[in-house]
Coordinates of C-alpha atoms and ligand atoms in Angstrom, one line a residue:
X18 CA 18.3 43.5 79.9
X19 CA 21.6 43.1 77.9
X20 CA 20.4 40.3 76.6
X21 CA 17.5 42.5 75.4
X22 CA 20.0 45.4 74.3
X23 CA 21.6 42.7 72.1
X24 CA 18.3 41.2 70.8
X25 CA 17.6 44.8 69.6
X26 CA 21.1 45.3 68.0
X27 CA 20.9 42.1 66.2
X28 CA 17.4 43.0 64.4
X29 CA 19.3 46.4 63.6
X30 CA 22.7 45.3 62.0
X31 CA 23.9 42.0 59.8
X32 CA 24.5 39.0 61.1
X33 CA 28.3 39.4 60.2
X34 CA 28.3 43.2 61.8
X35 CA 27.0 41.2 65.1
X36 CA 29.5 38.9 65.0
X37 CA 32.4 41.1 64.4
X38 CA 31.6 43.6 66.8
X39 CA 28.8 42.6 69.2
X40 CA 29.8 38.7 70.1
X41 CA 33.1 39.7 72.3
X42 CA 31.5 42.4 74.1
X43 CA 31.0 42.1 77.6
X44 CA 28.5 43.4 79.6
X45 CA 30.3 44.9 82.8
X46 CA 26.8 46.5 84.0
X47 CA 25.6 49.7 85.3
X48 CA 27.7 52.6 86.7
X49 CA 26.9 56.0 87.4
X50 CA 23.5 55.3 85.3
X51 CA 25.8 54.7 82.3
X52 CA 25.6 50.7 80.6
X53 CA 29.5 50.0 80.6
X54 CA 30.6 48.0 78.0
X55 CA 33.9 46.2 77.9
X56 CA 35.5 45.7 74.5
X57 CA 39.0 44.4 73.5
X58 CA 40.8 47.4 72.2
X59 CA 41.2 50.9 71.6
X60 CA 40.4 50.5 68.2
X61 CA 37.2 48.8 69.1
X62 CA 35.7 51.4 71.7
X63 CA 36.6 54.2 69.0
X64 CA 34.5 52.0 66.5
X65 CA 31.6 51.6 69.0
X66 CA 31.8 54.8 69.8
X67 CA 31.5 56.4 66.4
X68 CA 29.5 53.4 64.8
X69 CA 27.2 51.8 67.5
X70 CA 26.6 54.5 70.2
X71 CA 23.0 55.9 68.7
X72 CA 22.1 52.1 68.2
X73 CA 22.9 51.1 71.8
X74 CA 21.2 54.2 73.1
X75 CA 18.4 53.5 70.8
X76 CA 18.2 50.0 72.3
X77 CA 17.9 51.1 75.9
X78 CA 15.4 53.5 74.7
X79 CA 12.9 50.8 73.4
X80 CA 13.7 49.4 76.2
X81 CA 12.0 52.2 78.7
X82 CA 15.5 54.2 79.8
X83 CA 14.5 58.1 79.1
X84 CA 18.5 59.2 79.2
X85 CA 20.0 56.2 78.0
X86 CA 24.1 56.4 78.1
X87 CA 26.5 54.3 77.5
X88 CA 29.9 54.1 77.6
X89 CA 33.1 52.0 76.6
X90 CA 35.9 50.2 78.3
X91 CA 39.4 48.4 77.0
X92 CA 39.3 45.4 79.0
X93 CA 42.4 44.0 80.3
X94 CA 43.6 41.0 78.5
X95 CA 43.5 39.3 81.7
X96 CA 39.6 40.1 82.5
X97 CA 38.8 39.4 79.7
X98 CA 39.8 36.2 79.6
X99 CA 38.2 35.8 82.9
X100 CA 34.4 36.9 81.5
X101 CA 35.1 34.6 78.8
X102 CA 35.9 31.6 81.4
X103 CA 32.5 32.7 82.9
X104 CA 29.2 31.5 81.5
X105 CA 27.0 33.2 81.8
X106 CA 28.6 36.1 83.3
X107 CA 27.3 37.3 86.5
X108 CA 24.1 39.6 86.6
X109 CA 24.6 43.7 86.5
X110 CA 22.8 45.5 87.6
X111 CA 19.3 45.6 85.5
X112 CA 19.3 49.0 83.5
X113 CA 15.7 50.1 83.7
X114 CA 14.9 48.2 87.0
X115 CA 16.9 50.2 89.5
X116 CA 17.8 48.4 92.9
X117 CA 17.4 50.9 96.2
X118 CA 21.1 51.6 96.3
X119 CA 21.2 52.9 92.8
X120 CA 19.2 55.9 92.5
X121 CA 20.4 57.0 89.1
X122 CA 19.5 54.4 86.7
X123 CA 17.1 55.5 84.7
X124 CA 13.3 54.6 85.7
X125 CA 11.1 51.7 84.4
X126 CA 9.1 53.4 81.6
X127 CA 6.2 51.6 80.0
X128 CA 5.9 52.6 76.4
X129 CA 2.9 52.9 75.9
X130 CA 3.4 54.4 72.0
X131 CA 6.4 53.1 69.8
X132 CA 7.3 56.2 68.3
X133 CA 9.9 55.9 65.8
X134 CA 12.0 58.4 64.3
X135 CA 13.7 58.7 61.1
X136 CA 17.1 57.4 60.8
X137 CA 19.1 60.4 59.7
X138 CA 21.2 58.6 57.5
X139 CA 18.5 57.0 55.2
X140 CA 18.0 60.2 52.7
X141 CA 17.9 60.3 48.9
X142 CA 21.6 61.6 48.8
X143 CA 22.3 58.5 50.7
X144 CA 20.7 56.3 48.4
X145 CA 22.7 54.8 45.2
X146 CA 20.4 54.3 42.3
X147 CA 21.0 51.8 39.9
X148 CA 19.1 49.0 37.4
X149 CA 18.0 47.4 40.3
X150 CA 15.9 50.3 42.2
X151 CA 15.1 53.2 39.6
X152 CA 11.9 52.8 39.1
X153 CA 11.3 52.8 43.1
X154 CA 14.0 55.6 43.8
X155 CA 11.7 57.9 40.9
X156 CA 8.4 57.2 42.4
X157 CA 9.2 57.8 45.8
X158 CA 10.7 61.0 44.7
X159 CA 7.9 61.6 42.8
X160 CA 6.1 61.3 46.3
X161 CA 8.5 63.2 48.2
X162 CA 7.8 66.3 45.1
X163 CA 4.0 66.5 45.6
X164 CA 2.6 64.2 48.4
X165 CA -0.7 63.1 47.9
X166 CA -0.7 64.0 44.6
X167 CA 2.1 61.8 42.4
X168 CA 1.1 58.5 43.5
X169 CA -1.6 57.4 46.6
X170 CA -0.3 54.9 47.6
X171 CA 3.3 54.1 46.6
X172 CA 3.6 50.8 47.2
X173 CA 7.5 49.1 47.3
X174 CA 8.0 45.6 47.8
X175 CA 11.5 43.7 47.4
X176 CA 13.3 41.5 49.7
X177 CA 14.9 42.2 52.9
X178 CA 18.0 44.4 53.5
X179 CA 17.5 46.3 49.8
X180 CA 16.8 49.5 50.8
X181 CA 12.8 49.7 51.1
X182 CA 12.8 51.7 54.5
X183 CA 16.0 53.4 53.7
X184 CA 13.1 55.0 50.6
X185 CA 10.6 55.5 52.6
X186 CA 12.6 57.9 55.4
X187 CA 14.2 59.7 52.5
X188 CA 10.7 60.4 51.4
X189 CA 9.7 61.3 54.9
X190 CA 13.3 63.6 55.0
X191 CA 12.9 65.1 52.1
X192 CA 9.1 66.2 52.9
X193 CA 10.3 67.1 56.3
X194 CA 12.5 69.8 54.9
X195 CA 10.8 71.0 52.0
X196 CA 6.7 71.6 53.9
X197 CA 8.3 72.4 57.4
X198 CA 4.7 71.8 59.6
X199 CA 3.5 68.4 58.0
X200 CA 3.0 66.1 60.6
X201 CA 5.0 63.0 59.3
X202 CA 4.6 59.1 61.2
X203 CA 6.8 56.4 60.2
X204 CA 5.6 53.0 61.7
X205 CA 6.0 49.4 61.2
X206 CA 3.3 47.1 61.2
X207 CA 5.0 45.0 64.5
X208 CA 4.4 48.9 66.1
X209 CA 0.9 49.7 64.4
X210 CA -0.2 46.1 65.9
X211 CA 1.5 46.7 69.6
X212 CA -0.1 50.4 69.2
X213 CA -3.4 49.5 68.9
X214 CA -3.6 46.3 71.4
X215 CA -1.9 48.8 74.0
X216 CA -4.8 51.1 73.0
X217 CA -7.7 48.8 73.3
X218 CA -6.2 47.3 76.8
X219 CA -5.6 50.9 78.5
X220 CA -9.0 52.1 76.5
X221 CA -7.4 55.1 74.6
X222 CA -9.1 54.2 70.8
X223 CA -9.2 57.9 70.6
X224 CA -6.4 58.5 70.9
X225 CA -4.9 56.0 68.9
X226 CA -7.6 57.0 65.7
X227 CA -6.6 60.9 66.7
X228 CA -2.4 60.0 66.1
X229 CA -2.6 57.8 63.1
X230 CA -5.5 60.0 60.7
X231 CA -3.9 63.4 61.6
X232 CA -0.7 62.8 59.6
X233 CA 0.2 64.5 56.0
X234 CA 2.4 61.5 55.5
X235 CA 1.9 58.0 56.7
X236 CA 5.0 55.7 56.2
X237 CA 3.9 52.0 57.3
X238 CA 6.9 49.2 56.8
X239 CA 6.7 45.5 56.4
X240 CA 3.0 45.7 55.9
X241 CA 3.1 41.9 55.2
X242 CA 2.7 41.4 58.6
X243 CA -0.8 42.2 58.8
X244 CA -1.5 39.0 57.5
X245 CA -3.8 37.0 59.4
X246 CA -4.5 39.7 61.5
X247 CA -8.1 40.9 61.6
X248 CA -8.5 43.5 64.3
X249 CA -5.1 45.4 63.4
X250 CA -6.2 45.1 59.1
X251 CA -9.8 46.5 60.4
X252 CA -8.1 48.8 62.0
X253 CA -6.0 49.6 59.3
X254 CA -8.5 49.7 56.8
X255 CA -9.8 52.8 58.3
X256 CA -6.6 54.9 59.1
X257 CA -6.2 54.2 55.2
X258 CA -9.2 55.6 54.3
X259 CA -9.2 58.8 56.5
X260 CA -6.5 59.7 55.4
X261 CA -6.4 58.7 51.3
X262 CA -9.7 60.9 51.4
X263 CA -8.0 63.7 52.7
X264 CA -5.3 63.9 50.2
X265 CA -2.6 62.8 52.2
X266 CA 0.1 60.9 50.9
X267 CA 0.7 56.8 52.2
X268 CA 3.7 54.8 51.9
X269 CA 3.8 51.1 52.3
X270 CA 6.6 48.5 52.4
X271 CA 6.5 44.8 51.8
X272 CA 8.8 41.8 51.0
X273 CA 5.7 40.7 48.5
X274 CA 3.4 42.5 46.2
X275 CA 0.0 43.2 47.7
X276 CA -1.9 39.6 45.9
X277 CA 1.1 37.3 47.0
X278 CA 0.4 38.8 50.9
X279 CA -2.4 35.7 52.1
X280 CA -5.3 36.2 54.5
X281 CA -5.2 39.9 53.6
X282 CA -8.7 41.2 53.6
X283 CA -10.0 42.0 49.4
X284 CA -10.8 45.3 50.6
X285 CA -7.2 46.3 51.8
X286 CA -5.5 44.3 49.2
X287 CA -7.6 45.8 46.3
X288 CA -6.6 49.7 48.2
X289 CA -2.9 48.6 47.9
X290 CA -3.0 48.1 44.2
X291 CA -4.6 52.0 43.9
X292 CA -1.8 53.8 43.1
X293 CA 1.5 52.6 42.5
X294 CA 3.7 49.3 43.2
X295 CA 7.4 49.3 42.6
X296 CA 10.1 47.1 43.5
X297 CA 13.1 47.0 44.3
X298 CA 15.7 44.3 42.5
X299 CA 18.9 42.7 44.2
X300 CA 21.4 45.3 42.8
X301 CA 24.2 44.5 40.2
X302 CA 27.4 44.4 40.7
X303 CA 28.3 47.7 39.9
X304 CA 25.5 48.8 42.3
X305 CA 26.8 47.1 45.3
X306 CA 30.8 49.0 44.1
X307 CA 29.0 52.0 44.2
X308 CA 27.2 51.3 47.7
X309 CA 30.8 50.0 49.1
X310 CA 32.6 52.9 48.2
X311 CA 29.8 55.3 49.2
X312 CA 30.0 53.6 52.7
X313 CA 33.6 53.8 52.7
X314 CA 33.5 57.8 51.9
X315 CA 31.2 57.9 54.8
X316 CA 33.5 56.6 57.4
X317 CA 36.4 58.1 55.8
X318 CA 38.1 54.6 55.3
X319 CA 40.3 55.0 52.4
X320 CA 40.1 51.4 50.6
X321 CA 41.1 50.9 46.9
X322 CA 38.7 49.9 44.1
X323 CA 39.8 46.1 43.7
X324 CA 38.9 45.9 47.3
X325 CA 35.8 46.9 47.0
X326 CA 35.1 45.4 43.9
X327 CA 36.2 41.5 45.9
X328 CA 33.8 42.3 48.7
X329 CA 30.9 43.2 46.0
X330 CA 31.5 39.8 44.2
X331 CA 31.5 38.1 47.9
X332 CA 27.7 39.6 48.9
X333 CA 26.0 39.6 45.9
X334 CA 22.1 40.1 47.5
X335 CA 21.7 41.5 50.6
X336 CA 23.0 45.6 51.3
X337 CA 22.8 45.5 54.5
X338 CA 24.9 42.3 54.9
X339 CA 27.3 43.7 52.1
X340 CA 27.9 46.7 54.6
X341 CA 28.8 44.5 57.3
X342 CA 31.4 42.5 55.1
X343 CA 33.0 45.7 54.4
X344 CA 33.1 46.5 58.5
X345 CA 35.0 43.3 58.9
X346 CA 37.9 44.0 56.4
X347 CA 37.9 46.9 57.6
X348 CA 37.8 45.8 61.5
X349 CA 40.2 42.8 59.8
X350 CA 42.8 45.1 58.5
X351 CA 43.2 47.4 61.8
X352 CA 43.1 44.8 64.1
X353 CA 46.0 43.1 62.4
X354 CA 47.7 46.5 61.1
X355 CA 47.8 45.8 58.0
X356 CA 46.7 47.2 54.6
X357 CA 43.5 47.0 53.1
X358 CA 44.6 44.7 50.5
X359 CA 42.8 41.7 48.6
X360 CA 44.2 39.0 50.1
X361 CA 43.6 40.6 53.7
X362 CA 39.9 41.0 52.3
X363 CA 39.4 37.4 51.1
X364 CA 41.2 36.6 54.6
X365 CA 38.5 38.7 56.2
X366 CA 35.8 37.1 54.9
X367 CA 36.9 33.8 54.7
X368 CA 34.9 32.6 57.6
X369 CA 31.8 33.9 56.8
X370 CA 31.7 33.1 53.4
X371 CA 34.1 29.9 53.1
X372 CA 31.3 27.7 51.9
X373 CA 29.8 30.4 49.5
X374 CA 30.5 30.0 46.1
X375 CA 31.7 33.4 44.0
X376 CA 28.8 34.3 41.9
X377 CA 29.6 35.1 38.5
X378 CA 28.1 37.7 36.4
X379 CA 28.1 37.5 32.3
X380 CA 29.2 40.9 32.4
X381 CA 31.8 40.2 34.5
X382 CA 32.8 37.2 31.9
X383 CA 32.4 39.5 29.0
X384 CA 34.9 42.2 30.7
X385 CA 37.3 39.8 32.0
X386 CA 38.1 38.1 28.5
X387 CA 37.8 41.2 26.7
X388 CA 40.4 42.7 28.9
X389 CA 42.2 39.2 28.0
X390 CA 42.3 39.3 24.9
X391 CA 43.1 42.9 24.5
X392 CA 40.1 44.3 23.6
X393 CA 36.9 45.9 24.1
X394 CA 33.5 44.0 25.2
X395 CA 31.8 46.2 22.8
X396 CA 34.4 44.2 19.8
X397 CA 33.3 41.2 21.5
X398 CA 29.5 41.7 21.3
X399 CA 29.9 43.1 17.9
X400 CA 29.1 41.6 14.6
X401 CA 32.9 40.9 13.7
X402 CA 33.6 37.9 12.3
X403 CA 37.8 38.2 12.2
X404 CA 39.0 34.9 13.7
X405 CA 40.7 37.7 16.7
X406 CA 36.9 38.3 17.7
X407 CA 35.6 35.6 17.2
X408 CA 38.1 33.0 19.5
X409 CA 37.2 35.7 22.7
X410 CA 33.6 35.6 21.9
X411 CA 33.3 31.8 21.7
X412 CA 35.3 31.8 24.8
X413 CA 33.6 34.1 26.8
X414 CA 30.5 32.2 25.8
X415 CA 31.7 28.9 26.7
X416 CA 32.9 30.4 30.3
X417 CA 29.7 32.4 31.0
X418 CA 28.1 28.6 30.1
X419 CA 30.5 27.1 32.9
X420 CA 30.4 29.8 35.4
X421 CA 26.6 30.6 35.1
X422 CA 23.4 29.4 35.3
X423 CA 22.3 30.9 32.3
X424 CA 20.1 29.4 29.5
X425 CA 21.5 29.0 26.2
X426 CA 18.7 31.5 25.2
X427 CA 19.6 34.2 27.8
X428 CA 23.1 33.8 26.9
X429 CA 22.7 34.3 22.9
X430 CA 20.8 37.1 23.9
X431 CA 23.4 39.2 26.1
X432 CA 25.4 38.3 22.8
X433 CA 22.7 39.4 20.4
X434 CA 22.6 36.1 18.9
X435 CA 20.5 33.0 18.8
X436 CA 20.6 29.9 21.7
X437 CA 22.3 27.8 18.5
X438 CA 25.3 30.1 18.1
X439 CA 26.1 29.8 21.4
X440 CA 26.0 26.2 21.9
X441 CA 28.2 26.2 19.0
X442 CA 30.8 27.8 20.5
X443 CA 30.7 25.7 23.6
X444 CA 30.9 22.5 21.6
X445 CA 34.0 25.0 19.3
X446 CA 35.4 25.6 22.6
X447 CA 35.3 22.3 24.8
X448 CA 36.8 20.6 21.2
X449 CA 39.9 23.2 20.8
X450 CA 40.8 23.0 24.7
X451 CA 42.1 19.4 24.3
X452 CA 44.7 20.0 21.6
X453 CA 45.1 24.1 22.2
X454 CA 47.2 24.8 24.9
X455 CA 47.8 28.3 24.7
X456 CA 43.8 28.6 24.1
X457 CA 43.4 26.0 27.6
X458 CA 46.0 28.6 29.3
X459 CA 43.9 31.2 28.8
X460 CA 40.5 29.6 29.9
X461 CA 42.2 28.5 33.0
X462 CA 43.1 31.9 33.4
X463 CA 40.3 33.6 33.0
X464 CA 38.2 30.7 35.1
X465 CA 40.7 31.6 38.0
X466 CA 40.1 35.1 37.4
X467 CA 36.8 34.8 37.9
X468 CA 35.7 31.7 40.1
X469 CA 38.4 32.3 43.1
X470 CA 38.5 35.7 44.6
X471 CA 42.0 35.5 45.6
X472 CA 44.7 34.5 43.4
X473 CA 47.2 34.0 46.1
X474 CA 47.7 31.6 48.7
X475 CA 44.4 30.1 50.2
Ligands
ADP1 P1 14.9 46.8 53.7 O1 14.0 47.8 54.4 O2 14.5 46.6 52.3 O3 15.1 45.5 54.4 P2 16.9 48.7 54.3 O4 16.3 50.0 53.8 O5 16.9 48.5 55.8 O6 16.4 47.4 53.6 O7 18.4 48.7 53.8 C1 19.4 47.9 54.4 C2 20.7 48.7 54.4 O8 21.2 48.9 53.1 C3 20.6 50.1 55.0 O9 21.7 50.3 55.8 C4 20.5 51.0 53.8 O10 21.0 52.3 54.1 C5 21.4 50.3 52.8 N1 20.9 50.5 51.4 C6 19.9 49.9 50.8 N2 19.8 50.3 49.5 C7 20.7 51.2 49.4 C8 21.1 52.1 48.3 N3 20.5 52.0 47.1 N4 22.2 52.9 48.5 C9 22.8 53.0 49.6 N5 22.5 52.2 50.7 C10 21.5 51.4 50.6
MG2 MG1 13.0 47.4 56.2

């Protein structure tokens, strides 16, 4: 069972979150029909408590336990060193399964609906919009305005961990709270799939057809796992139409726009692309500060700005995973009492990202040589033609050329300029560094700056 508890958890958090908090958790069983965890410090239980509690609960709970609890222990150094030296450790008792002398564990439930609820912390309010996601943040507000009516279906594709289901439950929040009474189902395909075999084996289609068509507001996620499934798209097909007739409002997620989804039937495919797809981008850099220090409001963690800004040049893609880097500088810095700092962040994340490059942004260029060279990046981009502008702009040019993989084109057009101008500046550049060596300082500099988050010792 813990095993299953920590197969569950791991689906639900980032790979580094898992490994920060979950790997040196033992599993000291069952007691008093509580799960009793055993983690290393004080610190650590009051983080579990406050961070991981719902999710463990949530866990057992998909796992058949009605009351689920669970609770948290400091181990002694000493036992824990022992559970370590064990492997595997020994069984607990099975949580769910409960042996004749344990009465109070909770009774082997089989679910026989997956019925998910909203997570209360994916709402609009929670959601930072930037570049990346405006278009999908409108429309599903939009949606959430007047359901059935904006847009039938929204469709939102992008890939994993960039907020997709985190829309779709502010929609399904936001509807909740504004038409009290609508009957609102949040699903994932894995659970519309597991539904409807569970229905055809205990011979409840009814029931099933009677659940799924008599909701103002379907929310289905990760619909690209219908693919190759006949019975379940068939199945599908018709919920879909039952309710789009009716006026009420669907919402689909995929990590693919409906054509790219194969073995998807022409008739569901072709439904898909009815009313509206958006996507959602990997968000820029000044996205991912804004999600940090959001996060770090949340849980009251007090971090400064250039902190967050090192951890949002370190996870440039995924949210979720950028999340859990922030968790372990912030796990980093109280375990080892010290501040949150940059070089305890780059310390932090060293492990996980040691063999990931800093990616670079041409913004990030632009700013950095503007702040250089004592002036704006608007001067820089500007038409100026005073030797004083033009030195940074060949510069920053000839860096973002280094540090990017940028086309000539794509770079003379963040400039304004043509893909000739800026591979004359490269060629400027790469000739004045040899005999230059105030104008090589600086370069060096700014590469530093830019390439190696930490400046001090590595
Ligand atoms: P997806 O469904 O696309 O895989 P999720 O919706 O599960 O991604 O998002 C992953 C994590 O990132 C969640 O914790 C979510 O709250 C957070 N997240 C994603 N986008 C944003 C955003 N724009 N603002 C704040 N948090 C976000
Ligand atoms: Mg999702």
């Amino acid at each position: 069972i813990w095993a299953d508890v920590l197969g569950y958890v791991r689906k639900n958090i980032s790979e580094v979150e898992y490994h920060t908090w979950f790997a040196p958790v033992k599993n000291l069983g069952v007691q008093d029909g509580a799960l009793v965890l055993g983690v290393r410090n004080s610190f650590a239980q009051e983080w579990f408590r406050k961070h991981y509690l719902e999710l463990l609960e949530d866990a057992l709970r998909s796992l058949g336990a009605q009351n689920p609890q669970v609770s948290f222990q400091v181990l002694p150094a000493v036992q824990e060193a022992m559970i370590l030296a064990q492997d595997p450790p020994p069984p607990p008792t099975p949580l769910g399964r409960p042996s004749p002398s344990n009465a109070s564990a909770p009774p082997a439930m089989a679910p026989t609906e997956n019925r998910q609820t909203l997570n209360p912390k994916y709402t609009f309010e929670n959601f930072v919009v930037g570049p990346n996601n405006n278009l999908a943040h409108a429309a599903a507000l939009a949606v959430a305005e007047s359901p059935g009516k904006a847009y039938n279906p929204l469709f939102i594709y992008g890939d994993v961990g960039l907020g997709k289901t985190h829309l779709m439950h502010a929609v399904g929040h936001y509807i909740a709270e504004r038409f009290p009474g609508k009957r609102i189902e949040y699903v994932s395909t894995e659970s519309f799939t597991n539904d409807l075999i569970n229905a055809i084996r205990d011979d409840k289609m009814t029931q099933f057809r009677n659940r799924y068509r008599s909701v103002d507001l379907l929310l289905v996620d990760d619909i690209q796992f219908l693919a190759g499934k006949e019975r379940t798209q068939e199945e599908f097909f018709h919920t879909f139409n039952a309710l789009y007739e009716n006026h009420k409002q669907i919402i689909l997620s995929s990590d693919r726009p409906p054509k790219d989804i194969q073995t998807l039937e022409g008739r569901l495919r072709s439904r898909f692309e009815w009313g509206l797809i958006t996507d959602i981008q990997s968000p820029e850099f000044e996205t991912r500060v804004a999600i940090l220090k959001m996060n770090a409001e949340h849980n009251r963690i007090d971090i400064p700005q250039d902190v967050l800004e090192l951890i949002a040049r370190q996870v440039t893609s995924n949210i979720r995973e950028l999340e859990g880097a922030l968790m372990r500088v912030v796990a980093f810095a109280s375990l080892n009492n010290v501040a949150f700092s940059r070089s305890a962040a780059s310390k932090a994340l060293s492990n996980v990202f040691a063999s990931q490059e800093v990616k670079v942004e041409m913004i990030d260029v632009l700013r950095a040589t503007a702040a250089q060279y004592g002036m704006s990046a608007e001067m820089i981009r500007g038409s100026g033609r005073a030797r004083d502008v033009v030195v940074p702009r060949q510069v920053a040019m000839y860096l973002i050329r280094e540090l990017t993989a940028h086309s000539l084109p794509e770079i003379g057009q963040f400039f304004g300029r043509d893909h000739s101008t800026v591979m004359h500046a490269v060629s400027k550049v790469t000739e004045a560094l040899g005999r230059d060596a105030e104008l090589a300082a600086a370069v060096d500099a700014l590469r530093d700056q830019l390439k190696y988050v930490e400046g001090e010792e590595k």
